[in-house]
Amino acid sequence: MTNWVLLAALVLWAVELLVSRRTPPFPRLLSFLTTALVCAGGWMVFNAKSIYDSDFFIFVPLRNFAPPLTGSVDYTISAAWMIRGALLLGTILFVADLSQSNRWLLRLWYVIGLVGGSIACLGLLQKATGTQMIFWQPPPPEDVRVTTFFATYYYHGNAGAFLNLVWPLTAGLVIRAFTHGSHPWMRAMWTSVFLLTIAAVLANTSRMAQLVAFLLLVMISLQFGRLFLRKLSGGHKSVALAGTLAIALALIAVAQASHFEQALNRWQSASEHIPNDARWQASRVALRALPDVGLFGFGPGTFRVVFPTYNIGSVNQAPGTWRFLHEDYLQTLLEWGWLGAILWALLFFGGITVAIRSYKEYARMEWTPRRRVLQPLAIIALIGVALHALLDFPLQIESIQLYVATYLGLCWGSSLWHDRV
């Protein structure tokens, strides 16, 4: 469904470009990276060597275009991944163009804040009511019991990564509401949304998400703390202090209702569980596969079918079935090879670098106030998900990929904002 919605958006965007007879200006590096990634992944699909049979645990050979050359080890998985990947890359280009409009930039910001608040509210309601399954469904059998879900995510780490992508932007909406003379009901609404998203991070039991959230809070405070205090007059500072106290009390009340003690218990048991976590064994197994990845890897999305082969032959096998490696960078390297991993790194970290450079050069003199607030928050949110990807797999989840693609579009598009005030 997400793929169809993205495809519809890109088609309508293409129609708009044709009707208006304009060519959207993109940074040359962005155009090169998106084209190169589509070509590299597309070739791996086109020249796929086999299809994995999960019933018999074997790779069924295919008659491919160029047998001596590299190709994906699983045609079906890689083809599905590349359809999604191409749409996400197109989304980066679309958002980069969309961000040139001041009006649409603000609308996009509002949507991200409202959606993030709704997901946080759902997760808090689940915690408060003690539900045993997503959407209050009957609990599954004991052998497939899901105990780490939050909101619409089966795994709390992914839920935490999503919340850490959206709550910085809700904080920005609060900053904008209080520093630009917004209507009181706008201040109340965005403060409430921010409160919900922060409370959801605290109630979520992912330790990595909570640690990343703390680091993001420090970065946002350093970036906007002085601005926020400077904009408030003496009387408003007293109101802000009272509001901060009220928010703290509200967070305590929400924490009690949503069983915050579960998150505290996980921190207390961290010293016992972290050293023995199976993800370290899985990472060691994956490292042994690096000599075989080559320039193009095993194929997009193929980790789940490649990993069992190396795991069975390992002295210290990782227990269980691994659909994703809890280390996004290493998984990307296995699937895309050294060349593909470099291209993805340039797209992700290059976008952050371009955004930082644009902010330093143009923000103070040429950007509108909303751009000056939004862009640092998008950068901080991307840094947060990059840190989270060291110990989890947020960048493998489609909804998180969509938000990351949106933020990267903002980052790459900001290099042109000095022409659009």
PDB file of C-alpha atoms in Angstrom, residues 110-389:
ATOM      1  CA  TYR A 110       2.522  19.922  10.546  1.00  0.00           C
ATOM      2  CA  VAL A 111       1.698  16.492   9.116  1.00  0.00           C
ATOM      3  CA  ILE A 112       4.832  14.943  10.611  1.00  0.00           C
ATOM      4  CA  GLY A 113       3.957  16.390  14.020  1.00  0.00           C
ATOM      5  CA  LEU A 114       0.334  15.220  13.947  1.00  0.00           C
ATOM      6  CA  VAL A 115       1.158  11.715  12.739  1.00  0.00           C
ATOM      7  CA  GLY A 116       3.906  11.355  15.336  1.00  0.00           C
ATOM      8  CA  GLY A 117       1.533  12.464  18.078  1.00  0.00           C
ATOM      9  CA  SER A 118      -1.133   9.974  16.984  1.00  0.00           C
ATOM     10  CA  ILE A 119       1.310   7.043  16.991  1.00  0.00           C
ATOM     11  CA  ALA A 120       2.597   8.085  20.424  1.00  0.00           C
ATOM     12  CA  CYS A 121      -0.966   8.343  21.759  1.00  0.00           C
ATOM     13  CA  LEU A 122      -1.781   4.831  20.507  1.00  0.00           C
ATOM     14  CA  GLY A 123       1.289   3.385  22.199  1.00  0.00           C
ATOM     15  CA  LEU A 124       0.517   5.096  25.495  1.00  0.00           C
ATOM     16  CA  LEU A 125      -3.071   3.833  25.400  1.00  0.00           C
ATOM     17  CA  GLN A 126      -1.789   0.301  24.835  1.00  0.00           C
ATOM     18  CA  LYS A 127       0.504   0.609  27.850  1.00  0.00           C
ATOM     19  CA  ALA A 128      -2.208   2.118  30.045  1.00  0.00           C
ATOM     20  CA  THR A 129      -4.780  -0.574  29.212  1.00  0.00           C
ATOM     21  CA  GLY A 130      -2.345  -3.499  29.410  1.00  0.00           C
ATOM     22  CA  THR A 131      -3.160  -4.769  25.935  1.00  0.00           C
ATOM     23  CA  GLN A 132      -1.486  -8.018  24.887  1.00  0.00           C
ATOM     24  CA  MET A 133      -1.400  -7.351  21.141  1.00  0.00           C
ATOM     25  CA  ILE A 134      -1.474  -4.465  18.671  1.00  0.00           C
ATOM     26  CA  PHE A 135      -4.935  -2.860  18.270  1.00  0.00           C
ATOM     27  CA  TRP A 136      -6.193  -4.811  21.304  1.00  0.00           C
ATOM     28  CA  GLN A 137      -6.351  -8.067  19.360  1.00  0.00           C
ATOM     29  CA  PRO A 138      -6.487 -11.427  21.168  1.00  0.00           C
ATOM     30  CA  PRO A 139      -3.066 -12.535  22.405  1.00  0.00           C
ATOM     31  CA  PRO A 140      -1.179 -14.903  20.064  1.00  0.00           C
ATOM     32  CA  PRO A 141      -0.162 -18.447  21.113  1.00  0.00           C
ATOM     33  CA  GLU A 142       2.580 -18.753  23.705  1.00  0.00           C
ATOM     34  CA  ASP A 143       5.164 -19.964  21.185  1.00  0.00           C
ATOM     35  CA  VAL A 144       4.757 -16.817  19.025  1.00  0.00           C
ATOM     36  CA  ARG A 145       4.014 -14.307  21.780  1.00  0.00           C
ATOM     37  CA  VAL A 146       4.966 -10.739  20.879  1.00  0.00           C
ATOM     38  CA  THR A 147       5.997  -8.914  24.042  1.00  0.00           C
ATOM     39  CA  THR A 148       7.928  -5.917  22.740  1.00  0.00           C
ATOM     40  CA  PHE A 149       5.309  -4.177  20.573  1.00  0.00           C
ATOM     41  CA  PHE A 150       4.506  -0.485  20.894  1.00  0.00           C
ATOM     42  CA  ALA A 151       1.855   1.393  18.899  1.00  0.00           C
ATOM     43  CA  THR A 152       1.916  -0.114  15.389  1.00  0.00           C
ATOM     44  CA  TYR A 153       5.415  -1.605  15.720  1.00  0.00           C
ATOM     45  CA  TYR A 154       6.048  -5.216  16.716  1.00  0.00           C
ATOM     46  CA  TYR A 155       9.542  -4.344  17.952  1.00  0.00           C
ATOM     47  CA  HIS A 156       9.951  -1.596  20.539  1.00  0.00           C
ATOM     48  CA  GLY A 157      13.354  -0.585  19.142  1.00  0.00           C
ATOM     49  CA  ASN A 158      11.768   0.389  15.829  1.00  0.00           C
ATOM     50  CA  ALA A 159       8.983   2.227  17.640  1.00  0.00           C
ATOM     51  CA  GLY A 160      11.604   4.154  19.592  1.00  0.00           C
ATOM     52  CA  ALA A 161      13.530   4.982  16.418  1.00  0.00           C
ATOM     53  CA  PHE A 162      10.347   6.324  14.815  1.00  0.00           C
ATOM     54  CA  LEU A 163       9.515   8.434  17.870  1.00  0.00           C
ATOM     55  CA  ASN A 164      13.037   9.864  17.889  1.00  0.00           C
ATOM     56  CA  LEU A 165      12.510  10.903  14.278  1.00  0.00           C
ATOM     57  CA  VAL A 166       9.284  12.797  14.977  1.00  0.00           C
ATOM     58  CA  TRP A 167       9.535  14.252  18.479  1.00  0.00           C
ATOM     59  CA  PRO A 168      12.372  16.700  17.598  1.00  0.00           C
ATOM     60  CA  LEU A 169      10.106  18.201  14.942  1.00  0.00           C
ATOM     61  CA  THR A 170       7.232  18.459  17.421  1.00  0.00           C
ATOM     62  CA  ALA A 171       9.643  20.267  19.733  1.00  0.00           C
ATOM     63  CA  GLY A 172      10.350  22.627  16.836  1.00  0.00           C
ATOM     64  CA  LEU A 173       6.652  23.342  16.443  1.00  0.00           C
ATOM     65  CA  VAL A 174       6.532  24.268  20.139  1.00  0.00           C
ATOM     66  CA  ILE A 175       9.542  26.540  19.712  1.00  0.00           C
ATOM     67  CA  ARG A 176       7.962  28.156  16.665  1.00  0.00           C
ATOM     68  CA  ALA A 177       4.616  28.621  18.433  1.00  0.00           C
ATOM     69  CA  PHE A 178       6.153  30.379  21.439  1.00  0.00           C
ATOM     70  CA  THR A 179       8.723  32.494  19.587  1.00  0.00           C
ATOM     71  CA  HIS A 180       6.569  33.769  16.713  1.00  0.00           C
ATOM     72  CA  GLY A 181       3.435  34.928  18.513  1.00  0.00           C
ATOM     73  CA  SER A 182       1.159  32.048  17.516  1.00  0.00           C
ATOM     74  CA  HIS A 183      -2.399  31.773  18.775  1.00  0.00           C
ATOM     75  CA  PRO A 184      -2.709  30.270  22.303  1.00  0.00           C
ATOM     76  CA  TRP A 185      -4.605  27.231  21.015  1.00  0.00           C
ATOM     77  CA  MET A 186      -1.697  26.477  18.615  1.00  0.00           C
ATOM     78  CA  ARG A 187       0.706  26.657  21.529  1.00  0.00           C
ATOM     79  CA  ALA A 188      -1.479  24.342  23.583  1.00  0.00           C
ATOM     80  CA  MET A 189      -1.914  21.853  20.742  1.00  0.00           C
ATOM     81  CA  TRP A 190       1.752  21.520  19.838  1.00  0.00           C
ATOM     82  CA  THR A 191       2.804  21.430  23.473  1.00  0.00           C
ATOM     83  CA  SER A 192       0.367  18.550  23.988  1.00  0.00           C
ATOM     84  CA  VAL A 193       1.722  16.705  20.940  1.00  0.00           C
ATOM     85  CA  PHE A 194       5.270  17.207  22.150  1.00  0.00           C
ATOM     86  CA  LEU A 195       4.294  15.952  25.595  1.00  0.00           C
ATOM     87  CA  LEU A 196       2.750  12.808  24.085  1.00  0.00           C
ATOM     88  CA  THR A 197       5.788  11.978  21.960  1.00  0.00           C
ATOM     89  CA  ILE A 198       8.254  12.475  24.813  1.00  0.00           C
ATOM     90  CA  ALA A 199       6.087  10.416  27.166  1.00  0.00           C
ATOM     91  CA  ALA A 200       5.932   7.665  24.542  1.00  0.00           C
ATOM     92  CA  VAL A 201       9.732   7.510  24.375  1.00  0.00           C
ATOM     93  CA  LEU A 202       9.882   7.215  28.154  1.00  0.00           C
ATOM     94  CA  ALA A 203       7.166   4.542  28.269  1.00  0.00           C
ATOM     95  CA  ASN A 204       8.728   2.552  25.441  1.00  0.00           C
ATOM     96  CA  THR A 205      11.063  -0.132  26.795  1.00  0.00           C
ATOM     97  CA  SER A 206      13.855   0.310  24.238  1.00  0.00           C
ATOM     98  CA  ARG A 207      17.001   1.361  26.104  1.00  0.00           C
ATOM     99  CA  MET A 208      18.772   2.454  22.930  1.00  0.00           C
ATOM    100  CA  ALA A 209      15.834   4.670  21.937  1.00  0.00           C
ATOM    101  CA  GLN A 210      15.813   6.340  25.356  1.00  0.00           C
ATOM    102  CA  LEU A 211      19.577   6.917  25.260  1.00  0.00           C
ATOM    103  CA  VAL A 212      19.342   8.431  21.770  1.00  0.00           C
ATOM    104  CA  ALA A 213      16.389  10.592  22.896  1.00  0.00           C
ATOM    105  CA  PHE A 214      18.490  11.979  25.754  1.00  0.00           C
ATOM    106  CA  LEU A 215      21.330  12.855  23.360  1.00  0.00           C
ATOM    107  CA  LEU A 216      18.871  14.517  20.977  1.00  0.00           C
ATOM    108  CA  LEU A 217      17.396  16.538  23.837  1.00  0.00           C
ATOM    109  CA  VAL A 218      20.864  17.800  24.745  1.00  0.00           C
ATOM    110  CA  MET A 219      21.587  18.795  21.138  1.00  0.00           C
ATOM    111  CA  ILE A 220      18.247  20.581  20.743  1.00  0.00           C
ATOM    112  CA  SER A 221      18.744  22.422  24.039  1.00  0.00           C
ATOM    113  CA  LEU A 222      22.186  23.593  22.946  1.00  0.00           C
ATOM    114  CA  GLN A 223      20.853  24.706  19.551  1.00  0.00           C
ATOM    115  CA  PHE A 224      17.646  26.467  20.607  1.00  0.00           C
ATOM    116  CA  GLY A 225      17.854  27.043  24.366  1.00  0.00           C
ATOM    117  CA  ARG A 226      19.258  30.560  24.177  1.00  0.00           C
ATOM    118  CA  LEU A 227      16.895  31.530  21.358  1.00  0.00           C
ATOM    119  CA  PHE A 228      13.875  30.294  23.289  1.00  0.00           C
ATOM    120  CA  LEU A 229      14.847  32.173  26.452  1.00  0.00           C
ATOM    121  CA  ARG A 230      15.744  35.343  24.563  1.00  0.00           C
ATOM    122  CA  LYS A 231      12.355  35.467  22.838  1.00  0.00           C
ATOM    123  CA  LEU A 232      10.473  35.238  26.107  1.00  0.00           C
ATOM    124  CA  SER A 233       9.903  38.427  28.060  1.00  0.00           C
ATOM    125  CA  GLY A 234      10.086  38.531  31.860  1.00  0.00           C
ATOM    126  CA  GLY A 235       6.400  37.792  32.319  1.00  0.00           C
ATOM    127  CA  HIS A 236       6.445  35.052  29.717  1.00  0.00           C
ATOM    128  CA  LYS A 237       9.433  33.418  31.430  1.00  0.00           C
ATOM    129  CA  SER A 238       7.379  33.016  34.592  1.00  0.00           C
ATOM    130  CA  VAL A 239       4.592  31.455  32.558  1.00  0.00           C
ATOM    131  CA  ALA A 240       7.113  29.204  30.810  1.00  0.00           C
ATOM    132  CA  LEU A 241       8.528  28.086  34.163  1.00  0.00           C
ATOM    133  CA  ALA A 242       5.055  27.258  35.425  1.00  0.00           C
ATOM    134  CA  GLY A 243       4.323  25.441  32.176  1.00  0.00           C
ATOM    135  CA  THR A 244       7.530  23.420  32.496  1.00  0.00           C
ATOM    136  CA  LEU A 245       6.531  22.352  35.988  1.00  0.00           C
ATOM    137  CA  ALA A 246       3.053  21.398  34.741  1.00  0.00           C
ATOM    138  CA  ILE A 247       4.582  19.378  31.895  1.00  0.00           C
ATOM    139  CA  ALA A 248       6.879  17.575  34.340  1.00  0.00           C
ATOM    140  CA  LEU A 249       3.924  16.661  36.541  1.00  0.00           C
ATOM    141  CA  ALA A 250       1.949  15.545  33.502  1.00  0.00           C
ATOM    142  CA  LEU A 251       4.855  13.337  32.391  1.00  0.00           C
ATOM    143  CA  ILE A 252       4.974  11.724  35.827  1.00  0.00           C
ATOM    144  CA  ALA A 253       1.228  11.045  35.675  1.00  0.00           C
ATOM    145  CA  VAL A 254       1.467   9.614  32.164  1.00  0.00           C
ATOM    146  CA  ALA A 255       4.449   7.497  33.172  1.00  0.00           C
ATOM    147  CA  GLN A 256       2.521   5.962  36.045  1.00  0.00           C
ATOM    148  CA  ALA A 257      -0.504   5.257  33.872  1.00  0.00           C
ATOM    149  CA  SER A 258       1.595   3.732  31.085  1.00  0.00           C
ATOM    150  CA  HIS A 259       3.657   1.456  33.380  1.00  0.00           C
ATOM    151  CA  PHE A 260       6.937   3.341  33.117  1.00  0.00           C
ATOM    152  CA  GLU A 261       8.391   0.904  35.633  1.00  0.00           C
ATOM    153  CA  GLN A 262       8.795  -1.606  32.781  1.00  0.00           C
ATOM    154  CA  ALA A 263      11.369   0.653  31.141  1.00  0.00           C
ATOM    155  CA  LEU A 264      13.138   1.177  34.471  1.00  0.00           C
ATOM    156  CA  ASN A 265      13.307  -2.568  35.036  1.00  0.00           C
ATOM    157  CA  ARG A 266      15.002  -3.053  31.676  1.00  0.00           C
ATOM    158  CA  TRP A 267      17.656  -0.486  32.612  1.00  0.00           C
ATOM    159  CA  GLN A 268      18.228  -2.232  35.934  1.00  0.00           C
ATOM    160  CA  SER A 269      18.786  -5.548  34.164  1.00  0.00           C
ATOM    161  CA  ALA A 270      20.994  -4.044  31.442  1.00  0.00           C
ATOM    162  CA  SER A 271      24.260  -5.261  32.995  1.00  0.00           C
ATOM    163  CA  GLU A 272      23.009  -8.837  32.826  1.00  0.00           C
ATOM    164  CA  HIS A 273      21.443  -8.895  29.373  1.00  0.00           C
ATOM    165  CA  ILE A 274      23.679  -6.653  27.244  1.00  0.00           C
ATOM    166  CA  PRO A 275      26.890  -8.766  27.421  1.00  0.00           C
ATOM    167  CA  ASN A 276      24.936 -11.927  26.583  1.00  0.00           C
ATOM    168  CA  ASP A 277      22.776 -10.427  23.847  1.00  0.00           C
ATOM    169  CA  ALA A 278      22.598 -12.674  20.780  1.00  0.00           C
ATOM    170  CA  ARG A 279      23.058  -9.681  18.468  1.00  0.00           C
ATOM    171  CA  TRP A 280      26.809  -9.721  19.219  1.00  0.00           C
ATOM    172  CA  GLN A 281      27.038 -13.334  18.020  1.00  0.00           C
ATOM    173  CA  ALA A 282      25.043 -12.483  14.895  1.00  0.00           C
ATOM    174  CA  SER A 283      27.364  -9.574  14.131  1.00  0.00           C
ATOM    175  CA  ARG A 284      30.416 -11.817  14.463  1.00  0.00           C
ATOM    176  CA  VAL A 285      28.853 -14.277  12.018  1.00  0.00           C
ATOM    177  CA  ALA A 286      28.102 -11.455   9.588  1.00  0.00           C
ATOM    178  CA  LEU A 287      31.682 -10.179   9.804  1.00  0.00           C
ATOM    179  CA  ARG A 288      32.927 -13.563   8.580  1.00  0.00           C
ATOM    180  CA  ALA A 289      30.887 -13.066   5.400  1.00  0.00           C
ATOM    181  CA  LEU A 290      32.610  -9.778   4.476  1.00  0.00           C
ATOM    182  CA  PRO A 291      35.357 -11.390   2.324  1.00  0.00           C
ATOM    183  CA  ASP A 292      32.624 -12.719   0.013  1.00  0.00           C
ATOM    184  CA  VAL A 293      30.579  -9.540  -0.518  1.00  0.00           C
ATOM    185  CA  GLY A 294      32.660  -7.993  -3.313  1.00  0.00           C
ATOM    186  CA  LEU A 295      31.707  -4.684  -4.900  1.00  0.00           C
ATOM    187  CA  PHE A 296      27.975  -5.374  -5.235  1.00  0.00           C
ATOM    188  CA  GLY A 297      27.187  -7.695  -2.309  1.00  0.00           C
ATOM    189  CA  PHE A 298      24.658 -10.515  -2.283  1.00  0.00           C
ATOM    190  CA  GLY A 299      21.738  -8.401  -3.476  1.00  0.00           C
ATOM    191  CA  PRO A 300      19.308  -5.876  -1.942  1.00  0.00           C
ATOM    192  CA  GLY A 301      17.292  -7.332   0.935  1.00  0.00           C
ATOM    193  CA  THR A 302      18.958 -10.754   0.827  1.00  0.00           C
ATOM    194  CA  PHE A 303      20.404 -10.802   4.342  1.00  0.00           C
ATOM    195  CA  ARG A 304      17.636 -13.085   5.628  1.00  0.00           C
ATOM    196  CA  VAL A 305      18.509 -15.826   3.115  1.00  0.00           C
ATOM    197  CA  VAL A 306      22.302 -15.427   3.185  1.00  0.00           C
ATOM    198  CA  PHE A 307      22.808 -15.267   6.935  1.00  0.00           C
ATOM    199  CA  PRO A 308      21.607 -18.847   7.736  1.00  0.00           C
ATOM    200  CA  THR A 309      24.306 -20.305   5.455  1.00  0.00           C
ATOM    201  CA  TYR A 310      27.094 -18.544   7.334  1.00  0.00           C
ATOM    202  CA  ASN A 311      25.445 -19.075  10.707  1.00  0.00           C
ATOM    203  CA  ILE A 312      25.249 -22.869  10.277  1.00  0.00           C
ATOM    204  CA  GLY A 313      28.938 -23.011   9.444  1.00  0.00           C
ATOM    205  CA  SER A 314      29.933 -20.850  12.407  1.00  0.00           C
ATOM    206  CA  VAL A 315      31.524 -22.212  15.568  1.00  0.00           C
ATOM    207  CA  ASN A 316      29.403 -19.911  17.751  1.00  0.00           C
ATOM    208  CA  GLN A 317      26.013 -19.899  16.073  1.00  0.00           C
ATOM    209  CA  ALA A 318      23.538 -17.094  16.751  1.00  0.00           C
ATOM    210  CA  PRO A 319      20.323 -18.655  18.104  1.00  0.00           C
ATOM    211  CA  GLY A 320      16.960 -18.163  16.438  1.00  0.00           C
ATOM    212  CA  THR A 321      15.902 -16.874  13.023  1.00  0.00           C
ATOM    213  CA  TRP A 322      17.366 -13.553  11.903  1.00  0.00           C
ATOM    214  CA  ARG A 323      15.394 -11.529   9.408  1.00  0.00           C
ATOM    215  CA  PHE A 324      17.486  -8.422  10.076  1.00  0.00           C
ATOM    216  CA  LEU A 325      20.913  -7.937  11.591  1.00  0.00           C
ATOM    217  CA  HIS A 326      20.920  -5.614  14.595  1.00  0.00           C
ATOM    218  CA  GLU A 327      23.509  -3.463  12.844  1.00  0.00           C
ATOM    219  CA  ASP A 328      22.220  -1.596   9.817  1.00  0.00           C
ATOM    220  CA  TYR A 329      25.604  -0.622   8.428  1.00  0.00           C
ATOM    221  CA  LEU A 330      26.963  -4.155   8.384  1.00  0.00           C
ATOM    222  CA  GLN A 331      23.727  -5.490   6.859  1.00  0.00           C
ATOM    223  CA  THR A 332      23.879  -2.827   4.133  1.00  0.00           C
ATOM    224  CA  LEU A 333      27.456  -3.830   3.400  1.00  0.00           C
ATOM    225  CA  LEU A 334      26.468  -7.482   3.023  1.00  0.00           C
ATOM    226  CA  GLU A 335      23.525  -6.727   0.741  1.00  0.00           C
ATOM    227  CA  TRP A 336      24.998  -3.930  -1.390  1.00  0.00           C
ATOM    228  CA  GLY A 337      28.720  -4.626  -1.266  1.00  0.00           C
ATOM    229  CA  TRP A 338      31.454  -2.071  -0.868  1.00  0.00           C
ATOM    230  CA  LEU A 339      30.382   0.083  -3.809  1.00  0.00           C
ATOM    231  CA  GLY A 340      26.707   0.153  -2.876  1.00  0.00           C
ATOM    232  CA  ALA A 341      27.465   0.825   0.791  1.00  0.00           C
ATOM    233  CA  ILE A 342      29.633   3.797  -0.179  1.00  0.00           C
ATOM    234  CA  LEU A 343      26.836   5.186  -2.353  1.00  0.00           C
ATOM    235  CA  TRP A 344      24.275   4.849   0.475  1.00  0.00           C
ATOM    236  CA  ALA A 345      26.707   6.456   2.928  1.00  0.00           C
ATOM    237  CA  LEU A 346      27.241   9.390   0.577  1.00  0.00           C
ATOM    238  CA  LEU A 347      23.488   9.808   0.162  1.00  0.00           C
ATOM    239  CA  PHE A 348      22.784   9.725   3.919  1.00  0.00           C
ATOM    240  CA  PHE A 349      25.771  11.437   5.491  1.00  0.00           C
ATOM    241  CA  GLY A 350      26.304  13.641   2.437  1.00  0.00           C
ATOM    242  CA  GLY A 351      22.766  14.979   2.899  1.00  0.00           C
ATOM    243  CA  ILE A 352      23.508  15.813   6.534  1.00  0.00           C
ATOM    244  CA  THR A 353      26.778  17.512   5.535  1.00  0.00           C
ATOM    245  CA  VAL A 354      25.076  19.565   2.793  1.00  0.00           C
ATOM    246  CA  ALA A 355      22.369  20.652   5.247  1.00  0.00           C
ATOM    247  CA  ILE A 356      24.894  21.738   7.896  1.00  0.00           C
ATOM    248  CA  ARG A 357      26.904  23.666   5.326  1.00  0.00           C
ATOM    249  CA  SER A 358      23.794  25.368   3.905  1.00  0.00           C
ATOM    250  CA  TYR A 359      22.622  26.299   7.389  1.00  0.00           C
ATOM    251  CA  LYS A 360      25.946  27.899   8.275  1.00  0.00           C
ATOM    252  CA  GLU A 361      26.217  29.842   5.017  1.00  0.00           C
ATOM    253  CA  TYR A 362      22.678  31.010   4.327  1.00  0.00           C
ATOM    254  CA  ALA A 363      20.378  30.534   7.331  1.00  0.00           C
ATOM    255  CA  ARG A 364      20.992  33.782   9.167  1.00  0.00           C
ATOM    256  CA  MET A 365      20.699  36.150   6.199  1.00  0.00           C
ATOM    257  CA  GLU A 366      18.553  34.429   3.581  1.00  0.00           C
ATOM    258  CA  TRP A 367      16.313  31.758   5.163  1.00  0.00           C
ATOM    259  CA  THR A 368      12.831  32.329   6.554  1.00  0.00           C
ATOM    260  CA  PRO A 369      12.348  31.713  10.303  1.00  0.00           C
ATOM    261  CA  ARG A 370      10.562  28.375   9.763  1.00  0.00           C
ATOM    262  CA  ARG A 371      13.504  27.080   7.744  1.00  0.00           C
ATOM    263  CA  ARG A 372      15.964  28.179  10.409  1.00  0.00           C
ATOM    264  CA  VAL A 373      14.046  26.160  13.009  1.00  0.00           C
ATOM    265  CA  LEU A 374      13.114  23.094  10.939  1.00  0.00           C
ATOM    266  CA  GLN A 375      16.427  22.307   9.283  1.00  0.00           C
ATOM    267  CA  PRO A 376      18.606  21.834  12.415  1.00  0.00           C
ATOM    268  CA  LEU A 377      15.898  19.582  13.873  1.00  0.00           C
ATOM    269  CA  ALA A 378      15.837  17.401  10.747  1.00  0.00           C
ATOM    270  CA  ILE A 379      19.625  17.109  10.953  1.00  0.00           C
ATOM    271  CA  ILE A 380      19.489  16.189  14.643  1.00  0.00           C
ATOM    272  CA  ALA A 381      16.770  13.587  14.010  1.00  0.00           C
ATOM    273  CA  LEU A 382      18.867  11.969  11.251  1.00  0.00           C
ATOM    274  CA  ILE A 383      21.892  11.874  13.544  1.00  0.00           C
ATOM    275  CA  GLY A 384      19.704  10.113  16.102  1.00  0.00           C
ATOM    276  CA  VAL A 385      18.564   7.375  13.718  1.00  0.00           C
ATOM    277  CA  ALA A 386      22.172   6.982  12.522  1.00  0.00           C
ATOM    278  CA  LEU A 387      23.250   6.292  16.114  1.00  0.00           C
ATOM    279  CA  HIS A 388      20.326   3.922  16.668  1.00  0.00           C
ATOM    280  CA  ALA A 389      21.289   1.967  13.541  1.00  0.00           C
TER     281      ALA A 389
END
